[in-house]
Amino acid sequence: MPSVPELTPQDVGTPVPVSPEVSTETYTYDYIIVGGGTAGSVLASRLSEDPSVSVLVIEQGPVADTWASRVPVISGNPYRNGTLASTWWSLPMPQVNGRAIQVMRGEALGGTSRINSLLYTRGPPGDYNRWRELGCEGWGYEDLEPYFVKSENTLSHPSSKFRGKKGPWQNRQFVDFPYGVLKHVRTAITKANIKHVPDLNDPSVPAATTGPLDVIQDKKYERASTYRAFLPPKLTQQRKSRLKICTNSIALRLEFSKDDDDEIRAKGVHFEATNLRKAGQTFYAQARREIVLSAGALGSPQILMLSGIGPKEHLEAKGVPVVLDMPAVGSHLQDHIGVPLTYEVPMSDSLHHLEHSTIAAFKAALRYLVTGRGLFSSPFQSMTTMVPTHLLNEDHSRVVISNPGEVDASVPRNRPDIELMPLGLNSTDADIPGKGLFTLLPTLILPKSEGSVRLATSNPRARPDVDLGFFEDPMDYVPLRKGMRLALSFAETIRQEGYPLKDLIVPESKSDEELDRFIRKNLRDCFHYTSTCRMGAAPHGDRPSVVDTELRVHGVRGLRVCDTSVFPEIVASHTMAPAVVVAEKCADLMKAAAAKAL
C-alpha cells in the first residue's frame, strides 16, 4: 500500500540563519501553503495539477492514516485514544455565567474533515447572496455553485446542474433511520408543518425544511476526508517531485520584504518541528509566487499576528513588531451556538448501546468489517431540520407560511436561523453512564454575536486566546428561545406517539427567564469557526476586513488566506463544504493570477 511521502523541516527548508552559500533553489517553491487541513488539502491538490508548479505544504499534524481514522463512528469521537482532534479552553465569557468552553480543531492532513460529524451541507443560496450584498462580488450562490459541483461525487443523487459526479470528494445519504426514535421525530416535524425534501443541498428547497443529510463517506463506507479525496497516497506519490508535504511542523512567522515601490511582500515562512524535542533548529522556505494561510479560523489569524499583521495595540502589548495595523485580524469570530436537550431512551435505541454492551459492539464491528454497514458506518446525525423562527406561530410549535415567497431561501432575509438536530447520543460535555441517551439540539445558525482570536503570548507554540463571544449581542436569545420551544414541542409529540422519551436535562418551563437560564448553563459551541480574516473592501472603515474578493491580504503582495476565516459572515450550515468551495475558487484565482503574470 502506498503512503503519503511525509517530509521534515530539514527536508524542505534551510536552517536559520540562512547561509548565503546555500542555493536558494533548494528551499524555494512557487507556492507555500501553511496548513494542510480541510481547505489546504484541496488547494494543494489543485495547484499541483500543473506539472511545472512546485508546492510546499506545512502541516502541524501528521498524516496518521489508520483504520480507526477512516471508520466513521470511531474517527468522529474526539475523546478516543489516538484522536486527531486538538482541544483547549476558550476564555471565560462573563455574559454566560463566566463559562469557558472547549474549542476544537483537527490537526492532521485533512484537518477537521478527519474528525467531524461528516456532514456535507452547503447552506441556503441566501448565505452566499448575503456575501454578495456585503460587497463580495463573485461570491454569490450562482458564482459558487459550479465549485460545489466540481469537487463532489455524489453517490446518492443523480447528476444535475447543482450535483456533481465527476469530482474526487464522495458523499452519500443514509435514508434508513438507525434509531427508532427518529421515526417519531419525523412525525413531529410533519405535524409542525415543515416540508420534507429528498435533497437538502438542492438550491430550490424552502427555508423551512427537513430531510436526510449527505455525509462524506466513500464507496467503502469510510470517511472521505479532504485528505483522502484530494491528497491520497497514490496522487501524492505521483507528484512527490513537485508537491512536498511537510507534516508535524509548526509555522512560527512569515518573512516580509519591501518591493521597489515600497510595498510589503510576503517572502517566506519560518517553521520548526511540532515536537519540541525535535525542534532544536528553525528552518526557512520561500515562495516565488505566493504564500497562502490555510490554518483555519483559529490558526490563520494567529500566524498573521505572530508575523506583525493585526490590531496594532494588541501586537505592541504582546511584544510583536508591527508590520501592518489591521484591526480585523482575529476579530469578528463567529460560531453556531447549540443547546442540547437531553433525554433518556431505551439503551438499544442509542449509540451508547455500543459502549454498554461488548457483544453489541463486537457484532457492529464485525458487520462493518464484512459489509461496511451498521452502526460503525452510520453517521452521528442522519437528518436535520431548518427553520426561520420568524415563521413560527405564537407558541413556537408550528411553521405558518402566508405566501411561498417567505420561504425562498435564495433571499438572505429568509434564511433559517435555527437548525434542529436529532442525535442518538449524549451531546453534553459530561459523561452520563449506564443510560441510553437521545438529544434534540436546537442550534442558532445565524448569530449576531462576535468573538475574537488573540495571541496569548508571542510564543507560536502557545494556543491562541479564543473568546467565543456568545451572547455579546443579547438579541441572539430571541431565535434560540423559539428554537428550544419548537424542540420541546417535538418531544411532547414523540411522547404522544407512545414512545418512552424521558426528560433528563431539559428546562423546567418554557418561560423566557427559564430558557435563558438553561441556555447559559448548557450551551456549547459547534466548532464552526469563521470570519476572523473576513473578506471585504478595505482593512479600515465601517466594515474592516483582512482579504479582498480574491482572498489577497490587504496591503501585502503575495499573501492570501484560504479557509473559513475569510467568510464575510457565518453561513446557516455546517462549514466543511463551504470551506472546500473557498479552496476551489482560490485555486482558480491563483492560477489566473499566474497566467496573467506571464
Tab-separated table of N, CA, C and O in Angstrom, residues 279-378:
chain	number	residue	atom	x	y	z
A	279	ALA	N	12.821	20.045	17.813
A	279	ALA	CA	12.783	21.406	17.272
A	279	ALA	C	14.003	22.217	17.691
A	279	ALA	O	13.895	23.398	18.031
A	280	GLY	N	15.155	21.609	17.640
A	280	GLY	CA	16.362	22.340	18.020
A	280	GLY	C	16.810	23.343	16.982
A	280	GLY	O	17.686	24.176	17.239
A	281	GLN	N	16.204	23.288	15.790
A	281	GLN	CA	16.610	24.160	14.699
A	281	GLN	C	15.383	24.736	14.008
A	281	GLN	O	14.406	24.038	13.760
A	282	THR	N	15.425	26.034	13.700
A	282	THR	CA	14.388	26.675	12.890
A	282	THR	C	14.802	26.613	11.426
A	282	THR	O	15.984	26.761	11.091
A	283	PHE	N	13.814	26.413	10.562
A	283	PHE	CA	14.071	26.346	9.128
A	283	PHE	C	13.261	27.414	8.404
A	283	PHE	O	12.301	27.984	8.940
A	284	TYR	N	13.684	27.658	7.172
A	284	TYR	CA	13.069	28.720	6.374
A	284	TYR	C	12.859	28.211	4.953
A	284	TYR	O	13.710	27.516	4.393
A	285	ALA	N	11.696	28.549	4.376
A	285	ALA	CA	11.414	28.287	2.965
A	285	ALA	C	10.781	29.534	2.378
A	285	ALA	O	10.105	30.295	3.087
A	286	GLN	N	10.997	29.764	1.100
A	286	GLN	CA	10.457	30.980	0.480
A	286	GLN	C	9.660	30.643	-0.775
A	286	GLN	O	9.806	29.563	-1.360
A	287	ALA	N	8.808	31.589	-1.176
A	287	ALA	CA	7.899	31.395	-2.301
A	287	ALA	C	8.237	32.343	-3.440
A	287	ALA	O	8.451	33.535	-3.213
A	288	ARG	N	8.255	31.805	-4.655
A	288	ARG	CA	8.440	32.648	-5.833
A	288	ARG	C	7.189	33.474	-6.114
A	288	ARG	O	7.274	34.634	-6.497
A	289	ARG	N	6.038	32.827	-5.942
A	289	ARG	CA	4.786	33.477	-6.327
A	289	ARG	C	3.971	33.933	-5.109
A	289	ARG	O	3.811	35.116	-4.876
A	290	GLU	N	3.446	32.954	-4.357
A	290	GLU	CA	2.531	33.336	-3.276
A	290	GLU	C	2.631	32.385	-2.093
A	290	GLU	O	2.960	31.201	-2.243
A	291	ILE	N	2.284	32.931	-0.936
A	291	ILE	CA	2.092	32.147	0.290
A	291	ILE	C	0.604	32.202	0.628
A	291	ILE	O	-0.030	33.258	0.502
A	292	VAL	N	0.048	31.070	1.065
A	292	VAL	CA	-1.369	31.011	1.419
A	292	VAL	C	-1.505	30.458	2.834
A	292	VAL	O	-0.954	29.394	3.142
A	293	LEU	N	-2.206	31.184	3.672
A	293	LEU	CA	-2.536	30.683	5.013
A	293	LEU	C	-3.840	29.912	4.938
A	293	LEU	O	-4.876	30.452	4.559
A	294	SER	N	-3.782	28.633	5.280
A	294	SER	CA	-4.969	27.778	5.328
A	294	SER	C	-4.989	27.041	6.664
A	294	SER	O	-5.224	25.832	6.725
A	295	ALA	N	-4.729	27.770	7.717
A	295	ALA	CA	-4.613	27.180	9.052
A	295	ALA	C	-5.908	27.244	9.844
A	295	ALA	O	-5.917	26.968	11.048
A	296	GLY	N	-7.008	27.622	9.191
A	296	GLY	CA	-8.300	27.660	9.868
A	296	GLY	C	-8.572	28.980	10.549
A	296	GLY	O	-7.698	29.847	10.671
A	297	ALA	N	-9.805	29.138	11.004
A	297	ALA	CA	-10.238	30.417	11.569
A	297	ALA	C	-9.601	30.718	12.916
A	297	ALA	O	-9.656	31.858	13.385
A	298	LEU	N	-8.982	29.716	13.554
A	298	LEU	CA	-8.227	29.968	14.783
A	298	LEU	C	-6.735	30.106	14.494
A	298	LEU	O	-6.032	30.850	15.180
A	299	GLY	N	-6.239	29.401	13.486
A	299	GLY	CA	-4.818	29.386	13.201
A	299	GLY	C	-4.330	30.478	12.272
A	299	GLY	O	-3.255	31.064	12.502
A	300	SER	N	-5.084	30.795	11.228
A	300	SER	CA	-4.615	31.795	10.261
A	300	SER	C	-4.442	33.178	10.884
A	300	SER	O	-3.418	33.836	10.660
A	301	PRO	N	-5.408	33.661	11.688
A	301	PRO	CA	-5.173	34.968	12.321
A	301	PRO	C	-4.015	34.930	13.318
A	301	PRO	O	-3.298	35.925	13.468
A	302	GLN	N	-3.805	33.801	13.980
A	302	GLN	CA	-2.678	33.697	14.902
A	302	GLN	C	-1.357	33.875	14.156
A	302	GLN	O	-0.472	34.620	14.599
A	303	ILE	N	-1.209	33.238	12.998
A	303	ILE	CA	0.032	33.351	12.228
A	303	ILE	C	0.219	34.775	11.719
A	303	ILE	O	1.340	35.317	11.753
A	304	LEU	N	-0.847	35.408	11.268
A	304	LEU	CA	-0.741	36.803	10.833
A	304	LEU	C	-0.260	37.689	11.978
A	304	LEU	O	0.642	38.527	11.801
A	305	MET	N	-0.839	37.510	13.158
A	305	MET	CA	-0.449	38.355	14.293
A	305	MET	C	0.983	38.061	14.739
A	305	MET	O	1.733	38.989	15.073
A	306	LEU	N	1.376	36.800	14.747
A	306	LEU	CA	2.762	36.464	15.081
A	306	LEU	C	3.739	37.101	14.105
A	306	LEU	O	4.899	37.367	14.440
A	307	SER	N	3.246	37.364	12.896
A	307	SER	CA	4.080	37.950	11.840
A	307	SER	C	4.005	39.469	11.804
A	307	SER	O	4.633	40.096	10.945
A	308	GLY	N	3.224	40.064	12.700
A	308	GLY	CA	3.149	41.524	12.777
A	308	GLY	C	2.008	42.149	12.024
A	308	GLY	O	1.973	43.376	11.853
A	309	ILE	N	1.033	41.361	11.596
A	309	ILE	CA	-0.152	41.896	10.910
A	309	ILE	C	-1.358	41.644	11.806
A	309	ILE	O	-1.729	40.489	12.070
A	310	GLY	N	-1.952	42.725	12.284
A	310	GLY	CA	-3.093	42.593	13.176
A	310	GLY	C	-3.378	43.907	13.884
A	310	GLY	O	-2.856	44.962	13.499
A	311	PRO	N	-4.204	43.863	14.921
A	311	PRO	CA	-4.516	45.088	15.669
A	311	PRO	C	-3.255	45.643	16.330
A	311	PRO	O	-2.614	44.959	17.137
A	312	LYS	N	-2.915	46.864	16.023
A	312	LYS	CA	-1.638	47.449	16.442
A	312	LYS	C	-1.431	47.392	17.950
A	312	LYS	O	-0.375	46.957	18.428
A	313	GLU	N	-2.415	47.832	18.714
A	313	GLU	CA	-2.263	47.888	20.164
A	313	GLU	C	-2.050	46.498	20.755
A	313	GLU	O	-1.265	46.312	21.696
A	314	HIS	N	-2.740	45.516	20.220
A	314	HIS	CA	-2.594	44.147	20.711
A	314	HIS	C	-1.193	43.619	20.413
A	314	HIS	O	-0.552	43.003	21.283
A	315	LEU	N	-0.708	43.850	19.195
A	315	LEU	CA	0.626	43.369	18.844
A	315	LEU	C	1.685	44.016	19.722
A	315	LEU	O	2.614	43.344	20.203
A	316	GLU	N	1.554	45.308	19.946
A	316	GLU	CA	2.519	46.004	20.800
A	316	GLU	C	2.483	45.455	22.223
A	316	GLU	O	3.538	45.294	22.868
A	317	ALA	N	1.280	45.150	22.710
A	317	ALA	CA	1.150	44.612	24.071
A	317	ALA	C	1.809	43.244	24.204
A	317	ALA	O	2.274	42.871	25.294
A	318	LYS	N	1.856	42.500	23.107
A	318	LYS	CA	2.463	41.169	23.133
A	318	LYS	C	3.930	41.192	22.697
A	318	LYS	O	4.562	40.124	22.601
A	319	GLY	N	4.452	42.354	22.425
A	319	GLY	CA	5.861	42.461	22.059
A	319	GLY	C	6.173	42.023	20.644
A	319	GLY	O	7.312	41.640	20.343
A	320	VAL	N	5.182	42.075	19.755
A	320	VAL	CA	5.383	41.683	18.358
A	320	VAL	C	5.576	42.951	17.521
A	320	VAL	O	4.718	43.832	17.536
A	321	PRO	N	6.683	43.065	16.795
A	321	PRO	CA	6.901	44.242	15.947
A	321	PRO	C	5.785	44.375	14.904
A	321	PRO	O	5.439	43.398	14.234
A	322	VAL	N	5.228	45.567	14.786
A	322	VAL	CA	4.084	45.791	13.898
A	322	VAL	C	4.561	45.992	12.468
A	322	VAL	O	5.357	46.888	12.185
A	323	VAL	N	4.068	45.146	11.575
A	323	VAL	CA	4.321	45.294	10.140
A	323	VAL	C	3.181	46.060	9.487
A	323	VAL	O	3.389	46.934	8.645
A	324	LEU	N	1.953	45.734	9.901
A	324	LEU	CA	0.778	46.361	9.312
A	324	LEU	C	-0.348	46.354	10.334
A	324	LEU	O	-0.696	45.297	10.878
A	325	ASP	N	-0.907	47.526	10.619
A	325	ASP	CA	-2.045	47.635	11.540
A	325	ASP	C	-3.309	47.204	10.809
A	325	ASP	O	-3.732	47.854	9.854
A	326	MET	N	-3.899	46.103	11.247
A	326	MET	CA	-5.094	45.580	10.587
A	326	MET	C	-6.067	45.081	11.654
A	326	MET	O	-5.987	43.952	12.131
A	327	PRO	N	-7.019	45.921	12.076
A	327	PRO	CA	-7.886	45.599	13.217
A	327	PRO	C	-8.747	44.352	13.048
A	327	PRO	O	-9.119	43.727	14.045
A	328	ALA	N	-9.070	43.987	11.796
A	328	ALA	CA	-9.988	42.861	11.591
A	328	ALA	C	-9.323	41.500	11.767
A	328	ALA	O	-10.019	40.483	11.863
A	329	VAL	N	-7.997	41.465	11.824
A	329	VAL	CA	-7.317	40.176	12.013
A	329	VAL	C	-7.666	39.618	13.394
A	329	VAL	O	-7.430	40.263	14.415
A	330	GLY	N	-8.250	38.432	13.403
A	330	GLY	CA	-8.638	37.798	14.659
A	330	GLY	C	-9.938	38.305	15.241
A	330	GLY	O	-10.421	37.758	16.235
A	331	SER	N	-10.514	39.325	14.646
A	331	SER	CA	-11.789	39.872	15.131
A	331	SER	C	-12.954	39.207	14.383
A	331	SER	O	-12.758	38.453	13.437
A	332	HIS	N	-14.165	39.485	14.844
A	332	HIS	CA	-15.398	39.058	14.162
A	332	HIS	C	-15.574	37.540	14.127
A	332	HIS	O	-16.239	37.003	13.240
A	333	LEU	N	-14.978	36.825	15.100
A	333	LEU	CA	-15.150	35.379	15.185
A	333	LEU	C	-16.623	35.034	15.370
A	333	LEU	O	-17.313	35.623	16.212
A	334	GLN	N	-17.095	34.071	14.590
A	334	GLN	CA	-18.464	33.581	14.755
A	334	GLN	C	-18.463	32.057	14.827
A	334	GLN	O	-17.586	31.393	14.279
A	335	ASP	N	-19.458	31.542	15.533
A	335	ASP	CA	-19.679	30.095	15.611
A	335	ASP	C	-21.155	29.878	15.881
A	335	ASP	O	-21.855	30.766	16.397
A	336	HIS	N	-21.645	28.714	15.523
A	336	HIS	CA	-23.018	28.353	15.839
A	336	HIS	C	-23.121	27.989	17.321
A	336	HIS	O	-22.174	27.463	17.905
A	337	ILE	N	-24.280	28.266	17.905
A	337	ILE	CA	-24.490	28.057	19.345
A	337	ILE	C	-25.555	26.988	19.536
A	337	ILE	O	-26.715	27.187	19.176
A	338	GLY	N	-25.164	25.848	20.106
A	338	GLY	CA	-26.105	24.761	20.339
A	338	GLY	C	-26.468	24.638	21.806
A	338	GLY	O	-25.655	24.927	22.688
A	339	VAL	N	-27.706	24.202	22.058
A	339	VAL	CA	-28.168	23.969	23.432
A	339	VAL	C	-28.823	22.593	23.480
A	339	VAL	O	-29.976	22.429	23.071
A	340	PRO	N	-28.106	21.561	23.950
A	340	PRO	CA	-28.659	20.205	23.934
A	340	PRO	C	-29.784	20.006	24.943
A	340	PRO	O	-29.657	20.399	26.105
A	341	LEU	N	-30.869	19.424	24.472
A	341	LEU	CA	-31.944	18.940	25.335
A	341	LEU	C	-31.776	17.426	25.400
A	341	LEU	O	-31.864	16.741	24.373
A	342	THR	N	-31.518	16.904	26.573
A	342	THR	CA	-31.079	15.520	26.719
A	342	THR	C	-32.193	14.656	27.307
A	342	THR	O	-32.808	15.014	28.318
A	343	TYR	N	-32.419	13.508	26.660
A	343	TYR	CA	-33.485	12.597	27.062
A	343	TYR	C	-32.928	11.186	27.223
A	343	TYR	O	-31.941	10.803	26.572
A	344	GLU	N	-33.589	10.423	28.081
A	344	GLU	CA	-33.257	9.006	28.195
A	344	GLU	C	-34.197	8.206	27.312
A	344	GLU	O	-35.411	8.455	27.271
A	345	VAL	N	-33.626	7.253	26.581
A	345	VAL	CA	-34.384	6.367	25.703
A	345	VAL	C	-33.927	4.934	25.979
A	345	VAL	O	-32.921	4.720	26.668
A	346	PRO	N	-34.621	3.938	25.459
A	346	PRO	CA	-34.132	2.565	25.627
A	346	PRO	C	-32.692	2.442	25.115
A	346	PRO	O	-32.336	2.998	24.082
A	347	MET	N	-31.866	1.704	25.846
A	347	MET	CA	-30.452	1.599	25.500
A	347	MET	C	-30.244	1.125	24.064
A	347	MET	O	-29.331	1.581	23.363
A	348	SER	N	-31.117	0.242	23.607
A	348	SER	CA	-30.979	-0.294	22.253
A	348	SER	C	-31.245	0.748	21.181
A	348	SER	O	-30.955	0.520	20.000
A	349	ASP	N	-31.795	1.895	21.578
A	349	ASP	CA	-32.153	2.950	20.632
A	349	ASP	C	-31.172	4.122	20.711
A	349	ASP	O	-31.532	5.263	20.424
A	350	SER	N	-29.934	3.834	21.110
A	350	SER	CA	-28.941	4.880	21.299
A	350	SER	C	-27.570	4.350	20.885
A	350	SER	O	-27.291	3.153	21.014
A	351	LEU	N	-26.724	5.224	20.408
A	351	LEU	CA	-25.361	4.833	20.062
A	351	LEU	C	-24.607	4.301	21.276
A	351	LEU	O	-23.678	3.493	21.149
A	352	HIS	N	-24.999	4.727	22.457
A	352	HIS	CA	-24.325	4.282	23.687
A	352	HIS	C	-24.514	2.786	23.952
A	352	HIS	O	-23.858	2.226	24.834
A	353	HIS	N	-25.392	2.152	23.170
A	353	HIS	CA	-25.541	0.704	23.229
A	353	HIS	C	-24.196	0.019	22.961
A	353	HIS	O	-23.892	-1.026	23.552
A	354	LEU	N	-23.372	0.620	22.092
A	354	LEU	CA	-22.063	0.036	21.766
A	354	LEU	C	-21.109	0.117	22.949
A	354	LEU	O	-20.243	-0.741	23.111
A	355	GLU	N	-21.242	1.165	23.769
A	355	GLU	CA	-20.418	1.288	24.970
A	355	GLU	C	-20.902	0.359	26.075
A	355	GLU	O	-20.104	-0.179	26.845
A	356	HIS	N	-22.201	0.183	26.133
A	356	HIS	CA	-22.822	-0.564	27.235
A	356	HIS	C	-22.684	-2.071	27.050
A	356	HIS	O	-22.613	-2.816	28.040
A	357	SER	N	-22.638	-2.531	25.803
A	357	SER	CA	-22.640	-3.959	25.525
A	357	SER	C	-21.451	-4.342	24.648
A	357	SER	O	-21.376	-3.944	23.487
A	358	THR	N	-20.544	-5.108	25.220
A	358	THR	CA	-19.384	-5.575	24.452
A	358	THR	C	-19.823	-6.445	23.279
A	358	THR	O	-19.260	-6.374	22.181
A	359	ILE	N	-20.846	-7.256	23.495
A	359	ILE	CA	-21.345	-8.131	22.433
A	359	ILE	C	-21.909	-7.305	21.286
A	359	ILE	O	-21.644	-7.583	20.105
A	360	ALA	N	-22.685	-6.263	21.626
A	360	ALA	CA	-23.262	-5.410	20.585
A	360	ALA	C	-22.169	-4.691	19.797
A	360	ALA	O	-22.248	-4.570	18.566
A	361	ALA	N	-21.131	-4.237	20.507
A	361	ALA	CA	-20.025	-3.556	19.834
A	361	ALA	C	-19.282	-4.522	18.920
A	361	ALA	O	-18.913	-4.162	17.781
A	362	PHE	N	-19.072	-5.754	19.386
A	362	PHE	CA	-18.378	-6.755	18.569
A	362	PHE	C	-19.191	-7.069	17.308
A	362	PHE	O	-18.640	-7.133	16.197
A	363	LYS	N	-20.488	-7.257	17.462
A	363	LYS	CA	-21.345	-7.553	16.309
A	363	LYS	C	-21.349	-6.401	15.310
A	363	LYS	O	-21.289	-6.612	14.095
A	364	ALA	N	-21.408	-5.160	15.833
A	364	ALA	CA	-21.417	-3.991	14.945
A	364	ALA	C	-20.090	-3.868	14.202
A	364	ALA	O	-20.063	-3.552	13.008
A	365	ALA	N	-18.981	-4.134	14.907
A	365	ALA	CA	-17.672	-4.056	14.266
A	365	ALA	C	-17.524	-5.140	13.207
A	365	ALA	O	-17.003	-4.881	12.104
A	366	LEU	N	-17.989	-6.340	13.512
A	366	LEU	CA	-17.905	-7.440	12.556
A	366	LEU	C	-18.744	-7.153	11.318
A	366	LEU	O	-18.302	-7.396	10.185
A	367	ARG	N	-19.930	-6.610	11.527
A	367	ARG	CA	-20.788	-6.279	10.383
A	367	ARG	C	-20.126	-5.230	9.501
A	367	ARG	O	-20.169	-5.306	8.270
A	368	TYR	N	-19.492	-4.242	10.145
A	368	TYR	CA	-18.823	-3.192	9.361
A	368	TYR	C	-17.647	-3.767	8.571
A	368	TYR	O	-17.449	-3.448	7.389
A	369	LEU	N	-16.880	-4.650	9.184
A	369	LEU	CA	-15.730	-5.244	8.509
A	369	LEU	C	-16.160	-6.079	7.308
A	369	LEU	O	-15.472	-6.118	6.282
A	370	VAL	N	-17.308	-6.747	7.429
A	370	VAL	CA	-17.766	-7.642	6.365
A	370	VAL	C	-18.528	-6.892	5.277
A	370	VAL	O	-18.321	-7.125	4.079
A	371	THR	N	-19.393	-5.954	5.698
A	371	THR	CA	-20.299	-5.319	4.731
A	371	THR	C	-20.104	-3.813	4.588
A	371	THR	O	-20.616	-3.215	3.638
A	372	GLY	N	-19.402	-3.196	5.553
A	372	GLY	CA	-19.293	-1.736	5.540
A	372	GLY	C	-20.510	-1.039	6.108
A	372	GLY	O	-20.555	0.199	6.144
A	373	ARG	N	-21.489	-1.812	6.578
A	373	ARG	CA	-22.737	-1.214	7.053
A	373	ARG	C	-22.882	-1.352	8.564
A	373	ARG	O	-22.002	-1.859	9.250
A	374	GLY	N	-24.030	-0.864	9.077
A	374	GLY	CA	-24.308	-0.947	10.501
A	374	GLY	C	-23.928	0.325	11.237
A	374	GLY	O	-23.607	1.353	10.627
A	375	LEU	N	-23.956	0.267	12.565
A	375	LEU	CA	-23.736	1.462	13.375
A	375	LEU	C	-22.340	2.045	13.202
A	375	LEU	O	-22.133	3.241	13.395
A	376	PHE	N	-21.352	1.236	12.830
A	376	PHE	CA	-19.998	1.762	12.655
A	376	PHE	C	-19.903	2.682	11.439
A	376	PHE	O	-18.990	3.502	11.352
A	377	SER	N	-20.817	2.539	10.503
A	377	SER	CA	-20.828	3.440	9.344
A	377	SER	C	-21.936	4.479	9.426
A	377	SER	O	-21.935	5.447	8.656
A	378	SER	N	-22.873	4.300	10.341
A	378	SER	CA	-23.973	5.254	10.454
A	378	SER	C	-23.460	6.602	10.950
A	378	SER	O	-22.691	6.653	11.917
